[in-house]
Short mmCIF file of C-alpha atoms in Angstrom, two decimals:
data_model
loop_
_atom_site.label_atom_id
_atom_site.label_comp_id
_atom_site.label_asym_id
_atom_site.label_seq_id
_atom_site.Cartn_x
_atom_site.Cartn_y
_atom_site.Cartn_z
CA UNK A 1 -6.27 -5.24 25.92
CA UNK A 2 -2.59 -4.17 25.69
CA UNK A 3 -3.85 -1.21 23.75
CA UNK A 4 -0.93 1.11 22.44
CA UNK A 5 -0.41 3.92 19.93
CA UNK A 6 2.72 4.16 17.89
CA UNK A 7 3.61 6.09 14.65
CA UNK A 8 2.75 9.63 13.83
CA UNK A 9 0.41 11.27 11.31
CA UNK A 10 -3.07 13.06 11.33
CA UNK A 11 -4.92 10.03 10.49
CA UNK A 12 -5.37 6.95 12.88
CA UNK A 13 -5.36 3.34 11.86
CA UNK A 14 -6.58 0.75 14.26
CA UNK A 15 -5.22 -2.77 13.34
CA UNK A 16 -7.42 -5.60 14.73
CA UNK A 17 -6.15 -9.20 14.74
CA UNK A 18 -8.40 -12.35 14.21
CA UNK A 19 -8.92 -15.73 15.63
CA UNK A 20 -5.86 -17.03 17.31
CA UNK A 21 -3.65 -14.23 16.61
CA UNK A 22 -2.23 -11.20 18.51
CA UNK A 23 -1.00 -7.90 17.56
CA UNK A 24 2.26 -9.15 16.31
CA UNK A 25 0.47 -10.32 13.29
CA UNK A 26 0.77 -7.03 11.79
CA UNK A 27 4.66 -6.63 12.37
CA UNK A 28 5.58 -6.71 8.85
CA UNK A 29 3.53 -3.85 7.82
CA UNK A 30 4.16 -1.60 10.89
CA UNK A 31 7.39 0.13 9.97
CA UNK A 32 5.74 1.64 6.70
CA UNK A 33 2.44 2.49 8.08
CA UNK A 34 4.06 4.22 11.19
CA UNK A 35 5.72 6.72 8.54
CA UNK A 36 2.42 8.26 7.76
CA UNK A 37 -0.27 7.29 10.41
CA UNK A 38 -0.74 6.86 13.98
CA UNK A 39 -1.33 3.17 14.57
CA UNK A 40 -3.47 1.73 17.26
CA UNK A 41 -2.76 -1.85 18.28
CA UNK A 42 -4.28 -4.10 20.79
CA UNK A 43 -4.91 -7.90 21.86
CA UNK A 44 -8.36 -9.32 21.97
CA UNK A 45 -9.26 -10.98 25.43
CA UNK A 46 -8.83 -14.27 23.93
CA UNK A 47 -5.26 -13.79 22.68
CA UNK A 48 -2.32 -15.73 24.13
CA UNK A 49 -0.51 -12.43 24.25
CA UNK A 50 -3.10 -11.07 26.62
CA UNK A 51 -1.84 -11.62 30.20
CA UNK A 52 -5.51 -11.35 31.43
CA UNK A 53 -6.81 -14.00 28.84
CA UNK A 54 -8.21 -16.01 31.94
CA UNK A 55 -10.88 -13.40 32.18
CA UNK A 56 -12.20 -14.70 28.69
CA UNK A 57 -15.93 -15.76 29.40
CA UNK A 58 -16.99 -18.32 26.68
CA UNK A 59 -20.67 -17.62 27.33
CA UNK A 60 -20.21 -13.69 27.22
CA UNK A 61 -18.17 -13.94 24.04
CA UNK A 62 -20.51 -16.61 22.27
CA UNK A 63 -21.26 -13.73 19.83
CA UNK A 64 -19.46 -10.94 18.32
CA UNK A 65 -21.35 -7.95 19.88
CA UNK A 66 -19.09 -8.04 23.15
CA UNK A 67 -16.15 -7.91 21.08
CA UNK A 68 -17.62 -4.73 19.37
CA UNK A 69 -18.58 -3.29 22.69
CA UNK A 70 -15.03 -4.02 23.89
CA UNK A 71 -13.48 -2.22 20.86
CA UNK A 72 -15.73 0.87 21.42
CA UNK A 73 -14.68 0.93 25.04
CA UNK A 74 -11.02 0.93 23.98
CA UNK A 75 -11.41 3.79 21.38
CA UNK A 76 -13.44 5.88 23.98
CA UNK A 77 -10.64 5.25 26.62
CA UNK A 78 -7.95 6.34 24.17
CA UNK A 79 -10.17 9.48 23.30
CA UNK A 80 -10.26 8.50 19.61
CA UNK A 81 -12.94 10.31 17.54
CA UNK A 82 -12.45 9.19 13.97
CA UNK A 83 -10.22 6.57 12.66
CA UNK A 84 -9.68 3.79 9.75
CA UNK A 85 -10.47 0.36 11.08
CA UNK A 86 -8.53 -2.54 9.52
CA UNK A 87 -10.09 -5.93 10.67
CA UNK A 88 -8.50 -9.22 9.88
CA UNK A 89 -10.88 -12.37 9.57
CA UNK A 90 -13.45 -12.31 12.64
CA UNK A 91 -12.28 -8.68 13.45
CA UNK A 92 -13.78 -7.38 10.21
CA UNK A 93 -17.23 -8.45 10.98
CA UNK A 94 -16.65 -7.18 14.66
CA UNK A 95 -15.68 -3.86 13.18
CA UNK A 96 -18.94 -3.91 10.83
CA UNK A 97 -20.98 -4.35 14.08
CA UNK A 98 -19.28 -1.45 15.89
CA UNK A 99 -19.64 0.92 13.08
CA UNK A 100 -23.41 0.28 13.20
CA UNK A 101 -23.36 1.11 16.85
CA UNK A 102 -21.15 4.16 16.65
CA UNK A 103 -21.05 5.02 12.84
CA UNK A 104 -19.45 8.33 13.54
CA UNK A 105 -16.09 6.83 14.77
CA UNK A 106 -15.29 4.97 11.68
CA UNK A 107 -14.06 6.86 8.57
CA UNK A 108 -13.58 3.52 6.57
CA UNK A 109 -13.49 -0.29 7.39
CA UNK A 110 -10.72 -2.28 5.75
CA UNK A 111 -12.09 -6.06 5.98
CA UNK A 112 -9.28 -8.37 5.47
CA UNK A 113 -10.24 -12.00 4.57
CA UNK A 114 -13.42 -11.67 6.49
CA UNK A 115 -16.64 -13.71 6.22
CA UNK A 116 -20.18 -13.19 7.66
CA UNK A 117 -20.99 -16.71 7.55
CA UNK A 118 -18.67 -19.94 6.98
CA UNK A 119 -21.17 -22.61 6.64
CA UNK A 120 -22.81 -23.35 3.40
CA UNK A 121 -26.55 -23.06 3.07
CA UNK A 122 -28.68 -23.52 -0.15
CA UNK A 123 -28.41 -20.16 -1.53
CA UNK A 124 -25.07 -19.11 0.04
CA UNK A 125 -21.49 -20.74 -0.20
CA UNK A 126 -19.60 -20.16 2.85
CA UNK A 127 -16.79 -22.74 2.36
CA UNK A 128 -17.60 -25.60 4.82
CA UNK A 129 -20.29 -28.12 5.55
CA UNK A 130 -21.58 -28.49 9.17
CA UNK A 131 -19.92 -31.97 9.37
CA UNK A 132 -16.58 -30.40 8.45
CA UNK A 133 -16.84 -28.05 11.24
CA UNK A 134 -17.94 -30.74 13.71
CA UNK A 135 -14.99 -32.67 12.82
CA UNK A 136 -12.68 -29.69 13.35
CA UNK A 137 -14.22 -29.02 16.64
CA UNK A 138 -13.25 -32.77 17.80
CA UNK A 139 -9.69 -32.35 16.63
CA UNK A 140 -9.34 -29.08 18.61
CA UNK A 141 -10.74 -30.65 21.86
CA UNK A 142 -8.92 -34.03 21.34
CA UNK A 143 -5.51 -32.94 19.90
CA UNK A 144 -5.07 -29.38 20.23
CA UNK A 145 -1.27 -29.22 19.51
CA UNK A 146 -1.51 -31.39 16.47
CA UNK A 147 -4.67 -29.42 15.24
CA UNK A 148 -3.02 -26.00 15.67
CA UNK A 149 0.17 -26.94 13.67
CA UNK A 150 -2.02 -28.40 10.89
CA UNK A 151 -4.40 -25.43 10.95
CA UNK A 152 -1.50 -23.05 10.72
CA UNK A 153 -0.01 -24.82 7.68
CA UNK A 154 -3.43 -24.64 5.90
CA UNK A 155 -4.34 -20.86 6.94
CA UNK A 156 -1.00 -19.47 5.97
CA UNK A 157 0.62 -19.91 2.61
CA UNK A 158 2.95 -22.90 3.23
CA UNK A 159 5.68 -21.25 0.91
CA UNK A 160 6.22 -18.91 3.89
CA UNK A 161 7.52 -21.29 6.72
CA UNK A 162 8.41 -18.39 9.06
CA UNK A 163 4.66 -16.92 9.01
CA UNK A 164 3.31 -20.42 9.39
CA UNK A 165 5.44 -20.89 12.36
CA UNK A 166 4.58 -17.67 13.78
CA UNK A 167 0.70 -18.29 13.54
CA UNK A 168 1.13 -21.79 14.92
CA UNK A 169 2.94 -20.36 18.12
CA UNK A 170 0.11 -17.85 18.40
CA UNK A 171 -2.56 -20.56 18.42
CA UNK A 172 -0.68 -22.52 20.95
CA UNK A 173 -0.35 -19.43 23.28
CA UNK A 174 -4.07 -19.06 23.15
CA UNK A 175 -4.83 -22.71 24.28
CA UNK A 176 -7.50 -25.19 23.97
CA UNK A 177 -9.74 -24.03 26.77
CA UNK A 178 -10.41 -20.72 24.80
CA UNK A 179 -9.63 -22.12 21.07
CA UNK A 180 -12.74 -24.43 21.30
CA UNK A 181 -15.39 -22.26 22.42
CA UNK A 182 -14.28 -19.43 20.46
CA UNK A 183 -14.00 -21.47 17.31
CA UNK A 184 -17.44 -22.48 17.67
CA UNK A 185 -18.48 -18.85 17.91
CA UNK A 186 -16.68 -17.88 14.97
CA UNK A 187 -17.28 -20.80 12.72
CA UNK A 188 -20.98 -21.31 13.54
CA UNK A 189 -21.88 -17.54 13.46
CA UNK A 190 -24.16 -15.89 10.66
CA UNK A 191 -23.79 -12.16 10.42
CA UNK A 192 -25.26 -11.71 6.95
CA UNK A 193 -28.20 -9.89 8.20
CA UNK A 194 -26.01 -7.07 9.57
CA UNK A 195 -24.36 -6.09 6.09
CA UNK A 196 -27.01 -3.86 4.75
CA UNK A 197 -26.89 -1.97 7.95
CA UNK A 198 -23.18 -0.87 7.30
CA UNK A 199 -22.95 2.63 5.84
CA UNK A 200 -19.30 3.13 6.46
CA UNK A 201 -17.29 3.12 3.21
CA UNK A 202 -15.66 -0.52 3.02
CA UNK A 203 -12.73 -2.15 1.18
CA UNK A 204 -12.91 -5.82 1.27
CA UNK A 205 -9.47 -7.51 0.90
CA UNK A 206 -9.27 -11.03 -0.43
CA UNK A 207 -6.58 -13.48 -1.37
CA UNK A 208 -6.54 -15.48 -4.48
CA UNK A 209 -7.16 -18.71 -2.79
CA UNK A 210 -8.15 -18.60 1.03
CA UNK A 211 -9.23 -22.03 2.51
CA UNK A 212 -11.57 -20.31 4.95
CA UNK A 213 -13.07 -17.76 2.67
CA UNK A 214 -14.15 -18.65 -0.95
CA UNK A 215 -14.22 -15.95 -3.62
CA UNK A 216 -17.90 -15.84 -3.61
CA UNK A 217 -18.01 -14.24 0.16
CA UNK A 218 -16.41 -11.07 -0.96
CA UNK A 219 -18.82 -10.55 -3.97
CA UNK A 220 -21.65 -11.40 -1.51
CA UNK A 221 -20.38 -8.74 1.04
CA UNK A 222 -19.94 -6.00 -1.61
CA UNK A 223 -23.37 -6.66 -3.02
CA UNK A 224 -24.98 -6.48 0.55
CA UNK A 225 -23.16 -3.88 2.44
CA UNK A 226 -25.17 -0.74 2.37
CA UNK A 227 -22.31 1.76 2.25
CA UNK A 228 -19.91 2.20 -0.64
CA UNK A 229 -17.75 -0.84 -1.08
CA UNK A 230 -14.85 -2.22 -3.24
CA UNK A 231 -13.00 -5.60 -3.36
CA UNK A 232 -9.29 -5.86 -3.84
CA UNK A 233 -7.90 -9.23 -4.83
CA UNK A 234 -4.14 -9.81 -3.54
CA UNK A 235 -1.98 -12.44 -5.40
CA UNK A 236 -1.19 -14.75 -2.66
CA UNK A 237 -2.55 -17.77 -1.11
CA UNK A 238 -3.93 -18.30 2.47
CA UNK A 239 -5.71 -16.29 5.07
CA UNK A 240 -3.00 -13.84 6.03
CA UNK A 241 -1.99 -11.42 3.13
CA UNK A 242 -0.45 -9.09 5.93
CA UNK A 243 2.10 -11.98 6.43
CA UNK A 244 2.64 -13.74 3.17
CA UNK A 245 2.06 -10.60 0.76
CA UNK A 246 2.75 -7.70 3.11
CA UNK A 247 4.08 -5.37 0.29
CA UNK A 248 1.13 -5.73 -1.92
CA UNK A 249 -0.97 -5.54 1.13
CA UNK A 250 0.53 -2.21 1.88
CA UNK A 251 0.16 -1.00 -1.62
CA UNK A 252 -3.40 -1.75 -1.43
CA UNK A 253 -3.90 0.24 1.81
CA UNK A 254 -1.98 3.19 0.42
CA UNK A 255 -3.97 3.37 -2.78
CA UNK A 256 -7.22 3.19 -0.90
CA UNK A 257 -6.36 5.76 1.74
CA UNK A 258 -4.91 8.29 -0.74
CA UNK A 259 -7.46 7.85 -3.61
#
């Protein structure tokens, strides 16, 4: 998983990237965080930065639970006993699952642009209809390079072209053979039922406008998570505040961890 520890400090923060990404997604915030914290970085098995990504098993990773097991195995190998977990997008929910399995490991969950369900149902706004998801899956399968470029321009605030390009390159390195089954695992998932089992204190970070996560989702998560939780809205568009509003993102992290 390319796990590594950098920085210094008494507290440890784990940074976990989301779909299509790799640990470089956190580069803008690392210099400041490393001044005060030990930082754990890694690449999920699906990441294009992981040289062993050919070991990705679509059937095994058709749910988030094996990812949570991988996370726990990583921290056990690193002999980490207590940490703050920052999970972007799908990693936020993976962190929730891991915290249910091993609650004593997690001091705080910081859930960035995360969602327990992306599909709309009668009593819940996830952001997408199933027909939209099926069209996205077809585009991934039939014209992946075009889709990845378009997806990056929607997912990342278009006013920050270098960050759009960064995520586009990450997606392309992942490749269609992983991107398609993983997209189905992520965008068809439903983990609303686990939230009332999460007892770890949570901070939910959301941007003002996120194409993938409507603002009703963090409210739902806040109201459903069993432990103490708060919602922080960052004044930027898109799914990647750590890229497009990194200073405000750092300010939120600092305020949460020092309050």
